Short mmCIF file of C-alpha atoms in Angstrom, two decimals:
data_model
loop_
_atom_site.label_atom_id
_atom_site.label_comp_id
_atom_site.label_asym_id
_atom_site.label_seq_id
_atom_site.Cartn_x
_atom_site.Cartn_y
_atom_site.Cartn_z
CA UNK A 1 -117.89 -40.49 -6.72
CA UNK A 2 -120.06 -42.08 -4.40
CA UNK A 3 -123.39 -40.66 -2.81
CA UNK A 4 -125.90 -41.90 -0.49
CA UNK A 5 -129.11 -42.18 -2.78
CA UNK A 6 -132.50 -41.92 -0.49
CA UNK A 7 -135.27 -43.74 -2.98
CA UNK A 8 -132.79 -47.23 -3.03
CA UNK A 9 -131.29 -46.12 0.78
CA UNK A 10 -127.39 -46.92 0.26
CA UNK A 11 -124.41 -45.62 -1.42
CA UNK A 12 -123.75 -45.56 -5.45
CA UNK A 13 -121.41 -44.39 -7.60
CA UNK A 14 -122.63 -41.35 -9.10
CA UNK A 15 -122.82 -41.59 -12.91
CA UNK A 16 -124.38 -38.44 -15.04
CA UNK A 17 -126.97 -39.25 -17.56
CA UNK A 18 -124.55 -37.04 -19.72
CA UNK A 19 -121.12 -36.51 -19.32
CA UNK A 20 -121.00 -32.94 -20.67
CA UNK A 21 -123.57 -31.89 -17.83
CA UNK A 22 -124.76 -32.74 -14.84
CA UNK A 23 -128.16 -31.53 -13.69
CA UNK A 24 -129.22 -30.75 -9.92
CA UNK A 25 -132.43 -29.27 -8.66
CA UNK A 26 -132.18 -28.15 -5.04
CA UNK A 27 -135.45 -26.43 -3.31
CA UNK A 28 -134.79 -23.20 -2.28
CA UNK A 29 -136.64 -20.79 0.46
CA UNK A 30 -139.85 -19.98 1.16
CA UNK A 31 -139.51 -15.96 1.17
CA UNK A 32 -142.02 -15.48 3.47
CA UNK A 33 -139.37 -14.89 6.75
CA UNK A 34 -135.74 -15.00 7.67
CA UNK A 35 -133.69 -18.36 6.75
CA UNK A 36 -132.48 -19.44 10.03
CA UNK A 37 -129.80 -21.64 10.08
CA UNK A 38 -130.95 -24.80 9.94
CA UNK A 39 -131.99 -23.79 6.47
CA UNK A 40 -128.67 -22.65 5.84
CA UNK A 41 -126.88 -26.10 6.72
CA UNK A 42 -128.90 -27.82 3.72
CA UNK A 43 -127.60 -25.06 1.51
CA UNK A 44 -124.39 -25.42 2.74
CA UNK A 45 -124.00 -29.01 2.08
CA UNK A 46 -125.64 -28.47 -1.52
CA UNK A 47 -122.66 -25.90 -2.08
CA UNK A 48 -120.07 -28.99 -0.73
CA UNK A 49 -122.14 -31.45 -3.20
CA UNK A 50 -122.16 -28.24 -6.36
CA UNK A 51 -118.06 -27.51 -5.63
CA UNK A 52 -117.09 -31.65 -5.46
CA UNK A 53 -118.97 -32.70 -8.82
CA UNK A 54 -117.57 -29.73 -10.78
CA UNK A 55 -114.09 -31.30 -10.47
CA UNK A 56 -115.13 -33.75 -12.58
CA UNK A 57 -118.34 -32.29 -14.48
CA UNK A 58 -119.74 -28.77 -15.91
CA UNK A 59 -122.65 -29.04 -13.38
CA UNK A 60 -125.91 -26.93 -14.49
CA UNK A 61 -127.58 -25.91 -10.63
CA UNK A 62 -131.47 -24.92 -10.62
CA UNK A 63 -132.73 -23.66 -6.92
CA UNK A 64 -136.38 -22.33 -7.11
CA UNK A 65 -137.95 -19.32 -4.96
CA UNK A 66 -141.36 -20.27 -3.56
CA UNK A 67 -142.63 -16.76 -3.51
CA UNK A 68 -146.75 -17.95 -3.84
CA UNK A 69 -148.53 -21.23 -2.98
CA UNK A 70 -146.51 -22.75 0.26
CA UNK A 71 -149.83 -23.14 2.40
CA UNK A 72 -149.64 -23.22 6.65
CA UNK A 73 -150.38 -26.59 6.24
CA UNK A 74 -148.46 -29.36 4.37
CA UNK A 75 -152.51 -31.04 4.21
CA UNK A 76 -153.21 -28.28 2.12
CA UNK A 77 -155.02 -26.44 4.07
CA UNK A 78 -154.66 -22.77 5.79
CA UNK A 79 -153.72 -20.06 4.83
CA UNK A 80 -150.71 -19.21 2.31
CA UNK A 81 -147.46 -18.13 3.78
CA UNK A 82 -147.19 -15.37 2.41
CA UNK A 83 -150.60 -14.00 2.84
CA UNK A 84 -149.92 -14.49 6.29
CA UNK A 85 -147.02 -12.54 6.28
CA UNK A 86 -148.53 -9.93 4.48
CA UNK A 87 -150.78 -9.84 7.64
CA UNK A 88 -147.86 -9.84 10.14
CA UNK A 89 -145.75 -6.97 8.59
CA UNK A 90 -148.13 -4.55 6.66
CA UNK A 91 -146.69 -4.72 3.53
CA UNK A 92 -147.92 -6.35 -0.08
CA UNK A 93 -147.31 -10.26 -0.76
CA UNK A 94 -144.58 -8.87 -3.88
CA UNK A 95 -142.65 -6.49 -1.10
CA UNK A 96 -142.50 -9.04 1.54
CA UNK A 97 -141.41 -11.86 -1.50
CA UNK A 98 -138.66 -9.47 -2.63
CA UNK A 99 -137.34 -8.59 1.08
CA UNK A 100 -137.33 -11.89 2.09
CA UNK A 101 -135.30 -12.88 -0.79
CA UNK A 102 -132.44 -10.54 -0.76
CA UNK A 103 -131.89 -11.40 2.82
CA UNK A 104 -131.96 -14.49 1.72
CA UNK A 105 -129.38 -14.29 -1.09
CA UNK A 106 -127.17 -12.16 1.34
CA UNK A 107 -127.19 -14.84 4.12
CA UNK A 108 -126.01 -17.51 1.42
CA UNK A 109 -123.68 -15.27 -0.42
CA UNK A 110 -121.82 -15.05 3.21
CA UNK A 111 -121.59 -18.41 3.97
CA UNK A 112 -119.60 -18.44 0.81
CA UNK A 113 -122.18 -21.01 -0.83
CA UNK A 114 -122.16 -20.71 -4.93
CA UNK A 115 -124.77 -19.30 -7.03
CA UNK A 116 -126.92 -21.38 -8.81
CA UNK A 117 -126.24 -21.44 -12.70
CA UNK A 118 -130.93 -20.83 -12.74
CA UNK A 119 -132.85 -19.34 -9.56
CA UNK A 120 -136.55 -19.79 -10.76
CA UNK A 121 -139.07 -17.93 -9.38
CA UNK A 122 -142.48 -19.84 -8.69
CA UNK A 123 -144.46 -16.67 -10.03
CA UNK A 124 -142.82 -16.56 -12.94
CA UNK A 125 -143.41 -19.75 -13.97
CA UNK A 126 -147.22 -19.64 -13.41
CA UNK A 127 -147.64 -20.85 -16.77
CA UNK A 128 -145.94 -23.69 -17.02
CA UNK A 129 -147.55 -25.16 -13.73
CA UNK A 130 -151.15 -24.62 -15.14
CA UNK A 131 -149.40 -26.79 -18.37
CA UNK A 132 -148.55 -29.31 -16.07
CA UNK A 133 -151.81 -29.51 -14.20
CA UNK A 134 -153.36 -30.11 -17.65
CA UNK A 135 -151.40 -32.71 -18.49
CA UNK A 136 -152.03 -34.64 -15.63
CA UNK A 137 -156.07 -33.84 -16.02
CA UNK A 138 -155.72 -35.27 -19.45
CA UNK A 139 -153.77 -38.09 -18.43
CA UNK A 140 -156.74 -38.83 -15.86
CA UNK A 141 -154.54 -38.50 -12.54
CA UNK A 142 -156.97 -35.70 -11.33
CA UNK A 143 -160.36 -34.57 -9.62
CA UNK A 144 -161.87 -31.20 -8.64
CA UNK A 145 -163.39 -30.30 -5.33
CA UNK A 146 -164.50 -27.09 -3.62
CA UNK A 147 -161.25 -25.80 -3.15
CA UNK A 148 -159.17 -26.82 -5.65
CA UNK A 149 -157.89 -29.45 -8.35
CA UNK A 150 -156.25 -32.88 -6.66
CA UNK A 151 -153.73 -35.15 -7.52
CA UNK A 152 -155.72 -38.70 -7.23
CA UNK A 153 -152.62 -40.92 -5.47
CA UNK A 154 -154.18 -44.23 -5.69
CA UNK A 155 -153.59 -44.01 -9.39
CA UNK A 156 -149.80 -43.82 -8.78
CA UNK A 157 -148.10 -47.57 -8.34
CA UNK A 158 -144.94 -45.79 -7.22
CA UNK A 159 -145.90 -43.44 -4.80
CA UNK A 160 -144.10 -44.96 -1.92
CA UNK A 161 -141.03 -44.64 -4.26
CA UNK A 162 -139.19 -42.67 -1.39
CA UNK A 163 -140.55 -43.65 1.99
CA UNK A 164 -141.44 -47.39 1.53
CA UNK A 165 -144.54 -48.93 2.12
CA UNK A 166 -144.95 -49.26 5.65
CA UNK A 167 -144.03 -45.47 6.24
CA UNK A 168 -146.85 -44.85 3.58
CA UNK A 169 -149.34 -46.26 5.59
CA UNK A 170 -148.19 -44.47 8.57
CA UNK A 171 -148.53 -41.37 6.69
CA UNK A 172 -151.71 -42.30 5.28
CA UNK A 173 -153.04 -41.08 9.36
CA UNK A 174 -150.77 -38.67 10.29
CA UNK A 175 -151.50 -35.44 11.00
CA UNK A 176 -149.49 -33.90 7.83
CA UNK A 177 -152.09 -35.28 5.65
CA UNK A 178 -155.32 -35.36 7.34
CA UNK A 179 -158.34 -36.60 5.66
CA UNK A 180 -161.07 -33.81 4.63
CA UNK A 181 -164.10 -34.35 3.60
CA UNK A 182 -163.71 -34.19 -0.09
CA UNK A 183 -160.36 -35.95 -0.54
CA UNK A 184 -160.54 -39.79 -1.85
CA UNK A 185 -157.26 -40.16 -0.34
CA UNK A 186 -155.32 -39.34 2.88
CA UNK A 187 -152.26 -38.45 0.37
CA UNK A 188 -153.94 -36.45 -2.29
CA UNK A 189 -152.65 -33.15 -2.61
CA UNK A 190 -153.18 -29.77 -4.67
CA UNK A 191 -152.55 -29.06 -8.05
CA UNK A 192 -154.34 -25.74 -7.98
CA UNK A 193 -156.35 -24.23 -5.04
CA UNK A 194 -159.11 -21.82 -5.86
CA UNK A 195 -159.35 -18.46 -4.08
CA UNK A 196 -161.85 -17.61 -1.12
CA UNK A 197 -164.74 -16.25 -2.27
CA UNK A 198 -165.41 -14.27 0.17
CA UNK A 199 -162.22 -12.20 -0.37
CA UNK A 200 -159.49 -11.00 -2.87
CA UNK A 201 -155.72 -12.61 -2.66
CA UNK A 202 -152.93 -10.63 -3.57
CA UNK A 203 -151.26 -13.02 -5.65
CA UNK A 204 -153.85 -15.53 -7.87
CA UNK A 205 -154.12 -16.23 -11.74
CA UNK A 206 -156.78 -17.32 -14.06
CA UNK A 207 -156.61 -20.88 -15.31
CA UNK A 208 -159.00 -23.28 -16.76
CA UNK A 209 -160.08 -24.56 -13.57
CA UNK A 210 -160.56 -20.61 -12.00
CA UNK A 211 -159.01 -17.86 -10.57
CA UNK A 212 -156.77 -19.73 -7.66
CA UNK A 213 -153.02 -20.03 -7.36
CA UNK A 214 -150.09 -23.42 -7.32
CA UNK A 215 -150.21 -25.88 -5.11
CA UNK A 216 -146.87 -25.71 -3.22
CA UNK A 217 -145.60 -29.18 -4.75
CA UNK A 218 -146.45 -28.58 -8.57
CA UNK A 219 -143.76 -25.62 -8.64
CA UNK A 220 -140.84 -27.75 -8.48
CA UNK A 221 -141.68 -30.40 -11.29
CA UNK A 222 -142.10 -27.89 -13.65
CA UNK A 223 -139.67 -25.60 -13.44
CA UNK A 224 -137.73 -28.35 -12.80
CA UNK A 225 -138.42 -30.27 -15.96
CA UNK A 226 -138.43 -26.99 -18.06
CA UNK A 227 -134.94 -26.04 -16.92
CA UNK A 228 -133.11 -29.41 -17.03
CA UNK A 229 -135.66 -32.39 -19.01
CA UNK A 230 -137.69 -34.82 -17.68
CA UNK A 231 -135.04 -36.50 -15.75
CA UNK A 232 -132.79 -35.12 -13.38
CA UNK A 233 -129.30 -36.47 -12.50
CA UNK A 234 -129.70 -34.87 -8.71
CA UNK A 235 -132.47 -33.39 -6.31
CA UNK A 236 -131.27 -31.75 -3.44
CA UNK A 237 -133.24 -30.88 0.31
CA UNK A 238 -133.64 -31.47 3.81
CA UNK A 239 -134.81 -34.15 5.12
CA UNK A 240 -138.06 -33.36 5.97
CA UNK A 241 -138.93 -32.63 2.33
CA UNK A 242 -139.17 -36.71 1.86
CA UNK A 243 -142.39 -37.83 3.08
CA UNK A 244 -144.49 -35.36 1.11
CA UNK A 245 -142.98 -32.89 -0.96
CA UNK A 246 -140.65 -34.79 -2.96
CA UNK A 247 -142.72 -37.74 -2.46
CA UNK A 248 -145.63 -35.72 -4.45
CA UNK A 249 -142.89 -34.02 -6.90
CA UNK A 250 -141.85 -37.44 -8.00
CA UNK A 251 -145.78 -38.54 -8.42
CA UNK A 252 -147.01 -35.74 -10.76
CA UNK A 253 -143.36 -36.06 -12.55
CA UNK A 254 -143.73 -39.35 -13.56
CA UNK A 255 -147.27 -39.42 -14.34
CA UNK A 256 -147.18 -36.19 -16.74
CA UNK A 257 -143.70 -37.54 -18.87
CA UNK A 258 -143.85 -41.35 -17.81
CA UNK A 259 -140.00 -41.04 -17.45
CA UNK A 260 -137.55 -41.73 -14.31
CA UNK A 261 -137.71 -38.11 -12.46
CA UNK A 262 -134.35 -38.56 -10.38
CA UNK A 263 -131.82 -40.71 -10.85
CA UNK A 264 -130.05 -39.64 -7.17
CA UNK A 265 -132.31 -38.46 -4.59
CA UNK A 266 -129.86 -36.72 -1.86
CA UNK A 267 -131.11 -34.75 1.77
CA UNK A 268 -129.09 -33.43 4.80
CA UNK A 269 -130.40 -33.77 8.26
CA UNK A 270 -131.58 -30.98 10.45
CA UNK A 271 -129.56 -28.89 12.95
CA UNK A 272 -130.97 -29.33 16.27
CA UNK A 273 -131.30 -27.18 19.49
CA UNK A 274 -131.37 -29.00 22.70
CA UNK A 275 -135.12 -28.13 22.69
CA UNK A 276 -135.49 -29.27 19.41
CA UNK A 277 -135.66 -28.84 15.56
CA UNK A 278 -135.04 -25.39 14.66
CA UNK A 279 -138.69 -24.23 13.36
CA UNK A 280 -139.61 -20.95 12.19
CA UNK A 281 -143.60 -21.88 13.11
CA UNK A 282 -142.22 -22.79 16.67
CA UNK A 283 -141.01 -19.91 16.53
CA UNK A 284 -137.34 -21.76 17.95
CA UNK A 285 -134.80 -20.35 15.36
CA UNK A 286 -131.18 -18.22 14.67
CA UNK A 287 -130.97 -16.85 11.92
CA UNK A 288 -127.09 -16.12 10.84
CA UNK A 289 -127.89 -11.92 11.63
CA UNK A 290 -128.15 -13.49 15.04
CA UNK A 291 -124.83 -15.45 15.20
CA UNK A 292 -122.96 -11.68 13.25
CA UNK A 293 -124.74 -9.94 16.29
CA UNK A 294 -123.36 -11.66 18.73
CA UNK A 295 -120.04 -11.40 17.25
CA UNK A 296 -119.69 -14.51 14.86
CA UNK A 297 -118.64 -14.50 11.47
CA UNK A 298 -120.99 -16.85 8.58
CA UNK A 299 -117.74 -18.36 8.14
CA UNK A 300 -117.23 -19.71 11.66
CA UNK A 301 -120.65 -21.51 10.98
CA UNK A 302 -119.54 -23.03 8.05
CA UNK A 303 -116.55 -24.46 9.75
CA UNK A 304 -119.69 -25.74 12.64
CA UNK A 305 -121.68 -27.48 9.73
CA UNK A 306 -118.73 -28.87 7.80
CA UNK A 307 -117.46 -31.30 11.68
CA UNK A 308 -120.87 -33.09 10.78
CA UNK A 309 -121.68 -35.22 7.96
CA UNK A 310 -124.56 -33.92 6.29
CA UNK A 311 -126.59 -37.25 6.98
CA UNK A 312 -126.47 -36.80 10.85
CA UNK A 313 -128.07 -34.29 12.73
CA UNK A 314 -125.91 -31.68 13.82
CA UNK A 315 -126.75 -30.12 17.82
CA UNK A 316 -126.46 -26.74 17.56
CA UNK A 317 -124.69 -24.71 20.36
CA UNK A 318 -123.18 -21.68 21.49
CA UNK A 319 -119.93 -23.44 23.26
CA UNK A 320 -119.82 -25.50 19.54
CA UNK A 321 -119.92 -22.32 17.64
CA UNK A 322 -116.94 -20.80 19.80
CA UNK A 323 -114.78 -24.30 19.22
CA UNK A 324 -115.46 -23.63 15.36
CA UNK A 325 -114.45 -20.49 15.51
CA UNK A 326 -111.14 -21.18 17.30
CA UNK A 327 -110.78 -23.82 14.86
CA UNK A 328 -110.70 -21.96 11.75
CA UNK A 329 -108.59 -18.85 13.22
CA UNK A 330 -105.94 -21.34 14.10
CA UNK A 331 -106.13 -23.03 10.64
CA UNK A 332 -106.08 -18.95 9.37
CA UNK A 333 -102.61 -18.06 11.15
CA UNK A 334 -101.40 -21.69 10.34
CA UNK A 335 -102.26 -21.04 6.37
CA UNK A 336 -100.72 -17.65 6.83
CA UNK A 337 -97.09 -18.70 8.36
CA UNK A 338 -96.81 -21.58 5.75
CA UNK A 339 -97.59 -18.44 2.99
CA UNK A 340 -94.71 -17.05 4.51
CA UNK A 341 -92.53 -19.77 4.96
CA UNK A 342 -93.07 -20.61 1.13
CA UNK A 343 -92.03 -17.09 0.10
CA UNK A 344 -88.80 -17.50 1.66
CA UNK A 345 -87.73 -20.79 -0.13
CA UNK A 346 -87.71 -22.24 -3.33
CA UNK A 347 -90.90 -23.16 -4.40
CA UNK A 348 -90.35 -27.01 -4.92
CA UNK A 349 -93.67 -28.81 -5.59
CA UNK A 350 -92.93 -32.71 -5.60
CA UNK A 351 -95.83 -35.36 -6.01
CA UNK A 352 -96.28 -35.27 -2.57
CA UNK A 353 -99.08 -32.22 -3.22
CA UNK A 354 -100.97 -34.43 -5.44
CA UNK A 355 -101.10 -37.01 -2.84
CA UNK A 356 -102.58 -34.81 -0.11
CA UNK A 357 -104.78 -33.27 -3.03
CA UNK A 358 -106.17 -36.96 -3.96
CA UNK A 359 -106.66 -38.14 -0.64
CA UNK A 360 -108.93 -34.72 0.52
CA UNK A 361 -110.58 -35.41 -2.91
CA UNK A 362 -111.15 -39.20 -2.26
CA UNK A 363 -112.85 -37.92 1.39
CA UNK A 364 -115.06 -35.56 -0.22
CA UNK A 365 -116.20 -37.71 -3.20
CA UNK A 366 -116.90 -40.58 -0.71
CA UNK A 367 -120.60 -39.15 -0.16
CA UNK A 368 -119.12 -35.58 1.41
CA UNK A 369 -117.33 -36.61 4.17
CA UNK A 370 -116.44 -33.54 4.99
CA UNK A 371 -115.13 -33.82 8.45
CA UNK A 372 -112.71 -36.60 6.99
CA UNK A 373 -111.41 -33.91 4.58
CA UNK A 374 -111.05 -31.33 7.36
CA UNK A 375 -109.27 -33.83 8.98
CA UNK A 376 -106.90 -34.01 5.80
CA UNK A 377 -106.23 -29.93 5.91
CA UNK A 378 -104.88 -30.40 9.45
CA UNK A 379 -102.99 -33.17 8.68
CA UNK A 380 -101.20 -31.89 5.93
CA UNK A 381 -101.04 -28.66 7.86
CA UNK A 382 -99.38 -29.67 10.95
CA UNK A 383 -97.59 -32.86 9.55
CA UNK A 384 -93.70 -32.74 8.10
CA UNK A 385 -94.73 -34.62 4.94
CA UNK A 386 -94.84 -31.57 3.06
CA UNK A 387 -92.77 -28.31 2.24
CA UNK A 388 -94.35 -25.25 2.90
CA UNK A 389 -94.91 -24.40 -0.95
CA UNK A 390 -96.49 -28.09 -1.32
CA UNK A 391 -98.93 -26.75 1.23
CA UNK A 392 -99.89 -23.62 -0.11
CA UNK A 393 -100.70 -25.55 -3.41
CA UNK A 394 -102.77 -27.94 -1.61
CA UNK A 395 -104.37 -25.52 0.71
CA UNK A 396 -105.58 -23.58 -2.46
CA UNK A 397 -107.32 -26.65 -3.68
CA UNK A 398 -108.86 -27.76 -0.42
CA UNK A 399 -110.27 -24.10 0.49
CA UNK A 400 -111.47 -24.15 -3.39
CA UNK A 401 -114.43 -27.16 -1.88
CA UNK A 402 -114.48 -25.82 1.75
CA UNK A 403 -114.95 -22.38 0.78
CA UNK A 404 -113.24 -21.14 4.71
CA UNK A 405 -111.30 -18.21 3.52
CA UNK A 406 -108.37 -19.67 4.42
CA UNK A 407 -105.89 -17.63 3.46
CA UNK A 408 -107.65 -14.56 5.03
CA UNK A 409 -105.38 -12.40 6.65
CA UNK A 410 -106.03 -14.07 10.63
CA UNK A 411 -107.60 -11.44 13.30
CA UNK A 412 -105.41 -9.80 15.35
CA UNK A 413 -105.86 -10.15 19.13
CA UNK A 414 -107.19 -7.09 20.56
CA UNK A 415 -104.46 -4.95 22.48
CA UNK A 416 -104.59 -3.94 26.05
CA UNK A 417 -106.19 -0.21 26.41
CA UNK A 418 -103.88 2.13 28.50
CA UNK A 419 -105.66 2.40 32.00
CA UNK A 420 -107.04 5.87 31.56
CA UNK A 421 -108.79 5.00 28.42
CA UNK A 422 -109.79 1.83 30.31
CA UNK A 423 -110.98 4.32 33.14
CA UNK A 424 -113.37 6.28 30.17
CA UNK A 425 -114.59 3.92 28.41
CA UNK A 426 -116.18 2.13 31.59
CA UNK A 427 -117.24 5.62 32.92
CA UNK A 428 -119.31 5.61 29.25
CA UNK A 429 -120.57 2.28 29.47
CA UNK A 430 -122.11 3.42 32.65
CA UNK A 431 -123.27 6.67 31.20
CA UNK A 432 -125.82 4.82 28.62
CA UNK A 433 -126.67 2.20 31.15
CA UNK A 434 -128.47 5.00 32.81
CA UNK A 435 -129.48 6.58 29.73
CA UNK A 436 -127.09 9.57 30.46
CA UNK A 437 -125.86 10.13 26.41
CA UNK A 438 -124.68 14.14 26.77
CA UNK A 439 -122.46 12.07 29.16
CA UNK A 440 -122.09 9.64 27.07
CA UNK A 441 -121.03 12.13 24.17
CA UNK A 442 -119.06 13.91 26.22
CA UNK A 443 -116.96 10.65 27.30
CA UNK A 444 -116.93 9.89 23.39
CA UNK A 445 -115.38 13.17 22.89
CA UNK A 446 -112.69 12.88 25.66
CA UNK A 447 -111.49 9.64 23.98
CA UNK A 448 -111.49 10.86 20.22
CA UNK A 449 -109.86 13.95 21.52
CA UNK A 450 -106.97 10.95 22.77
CA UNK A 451 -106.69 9.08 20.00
CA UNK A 452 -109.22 6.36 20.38
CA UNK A 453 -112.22 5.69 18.30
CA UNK A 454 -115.53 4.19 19.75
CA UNK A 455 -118.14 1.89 17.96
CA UNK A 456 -121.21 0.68 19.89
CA UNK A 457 -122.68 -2.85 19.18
CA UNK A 458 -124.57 -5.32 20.23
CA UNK A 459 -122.05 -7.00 21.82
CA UNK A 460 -120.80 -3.36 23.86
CA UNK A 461 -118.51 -0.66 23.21
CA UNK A 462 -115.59 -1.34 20.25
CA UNK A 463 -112.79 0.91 21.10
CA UNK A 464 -110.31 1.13 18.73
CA UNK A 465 -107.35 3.38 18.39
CA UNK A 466 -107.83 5.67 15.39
CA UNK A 467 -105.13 5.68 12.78
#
């Protein structure tokens, strides 16, 4: 199996530090707001990555919850996230964590994305970051100033391990790490921050240094390291996790067990709107409620995310999202006439199947090339090569990685309405436009009273006829 490793910035051949199980961290949400679904095409490619390796490997999958400690500002400064929520929506830091997370959970549970074997929440673990911090203070890789306790960079050799030297440098004056008075470096970053004085936060702890809370980057390395060891066969995240995040994992890693962190080092690329990146402080993003309100199922944006490989940014449309959806209700009624078809014959399985099975296999383990492998499925779909109970078998395999739902029973084209129901259910849609509901009811009641049943969306009036 081949993956594209970002510290050495080409393709190796994936080997596990121990063949009876692999270990993969992959950062999880912030739970201060909806996922939109730029979010959700990391996780989505994670599940690809989680589903390909366990065909070879028991594969132990750790995803934190950043539910404290994500400040505004990647330069560690402003106010935490979800403080500032708690601001926004009236309710307490814990409610707004726990909302935030279920919708979460739900979102990723319908795009049919697996379940990580550990989901760590950062303020549970409160106790094992303050052990870190003192390891690192002991090991002389820290200093204190007004607001918190800093990670001292300079004292790092390898802390251009992930963006390279030059990019460090540019970094070292960007605006994602500006200089404050008090830091010795541009790239120092928080251990612990201490709280205001001048006011109480919902969520802080005492520690040796005072009552504060995490720095945003110190929760991964040690739940991390206490759920899979110092070193970790595979860390998962977007892209723009790379210059400082993971950058500053790898950093205090390293310097609290002197060990390797990561071995493989592995990020998707954003999904793009023609205005942009998707950005929740832009306030530019969809979340996937948005794509089921206007009709979409999670599915059909799964089938979007998996015509792009994960390394290339993916522009996200409406007109895209329709083609995708097309796409995987033809391969639905395709799956379900060769179901059929394989019913009514002898179910002869020849070598064939393991072909098609190896060669969607040898696409996905070739750094997920997913569209490749979707490209298999309609091959072996719509090609003679083999019989219909051959495809079944293989269709089963390939749907066990893609995770499409293929052999969903396909929707059923809507049928015409007779032209009087037509005739009342546009004489309703008229009532509410002008906010007429006893006509409205009344309508409702004329077309119940015939047999038809009405729904009202988002999207209009749903008239079916009732059984």
């Amino acid at each position: 199996m081949q993956l594209y490793n970002t510290e050495t910035h080409r393709k190796e051949e994936f080997k596990p530090l121990n063949e009876k199980q692999v270990t993969m961290y992959c950062c999880g949400p912030t739970v201060y707001n909806y996922a939109h679904i730029g979010n959700m095409r990391t996780y989505i490619f994670e599940d690809l990555l989680s589903r390909t390796l366990r065909l070879h490997w028991p594969l132990k999958h750790v995803m934190n919850v950043t539910d404290v400690g994500h400040l505004v500002s990647d330069a560690d400064e402003g106010e935490d996230k979800m403080e500032v929520a708690t601001a926004r929506e009236g309710k307490s830091a814990w409610d707004i964590a726990k909302f935030y997370e279920e919708k979460f959970f739900a979102d990723y549970d319908a795009l049919h994305c697996t379940r990580p074997t550990v989901i760590s929440r950062a303020t549970a673990h409160i106790a094992e970051m303050i052990a870190l911090v003192k390891t690192l203070e002991e090991k002389g890789y820290t200093y204190r100033t007004r607001d918190g306790i800093y990670y001292d960079t300079s004292k790092f050799p390898r802390y251009d391990a992930l963006v390279g030297r030059s990019r460090l440098e540019g970094l070292r004056g960007g605006a994602r790490v500006e200089m404050s008075d008090e830091k010795k470096n541009p790239t120092d970053f928080a251990l612990w921050k201490f709280s205001p004085k001048d006011k109480k936060r919902q969520m802080e702890w005492d520690s040796p240094w005072g009552v504060g809370f995490p720095g945003w980057h110190i929760e991964c390395s040690a739940m991390a390291m206490k759920y899979l060891g110092p070193t970790i066969d595979i860390h998962c995240g977007g892209i723009d996790h790379v210059s400082v995040h993971h950058t500053n994992e790898i950093a205090q890693s390293e310097a609290a067990t002197g060990q390797k962190y990561v071995d493989y080092w592995v990020h998707g690329e954003f999904l793009v709107l023609r205005a942009g990146k998707m950005s929740k402080s832009g306030g530019t993003f969809v979340t996937l409620q948005t794509l089921r309100d206007k009709g979409y199922d999670p599915l059909d944006y799964r089938y979007l995310c998996l015509t792009a490989h994960y390394r290339t940014q993916l522009e996200f449309t409406y007109e895209s999202l329709d083609s995708a959806r097309k796409s995987l209700q033809a391969l639905r009624r395709e799956t379900a006439q060769i179901a059929a078809a394989a019913q009514k014959q002898p179910a002869v399985v020849t070598d064939r199947a393991a072909q098609a099975k190896a060669k969607f296999q040898a696409a996905m383990e070739d750094d997920l090339n997913a569209p490749k492998a979707l490209a298999v499925v309609w091959e072996a779909v719509r090609g003679a090569e083999l019989n219909p109970a051959e495809k079944v078998e293989f269709l089963k395999f390939a749907d066990g990685i893609l995770a499409l739902d293929l052999f969903r029973a396909p929707e059923k084209k809507p049928q015409a309405l007779p032209a009087e129901i037509e005739a009342l259910v546009q004489q309703r849609a008229a009532a509410r436009a002008a906010k007429d509901y006893q006509k409205s009811d009344e309508l409702r009641a004329q077309l119940a009273a015939a047999g038809y049943a009405v729904k009202d969306t988002p999207q209009g009036q749903q008239v079916e006829k009732a059984s």
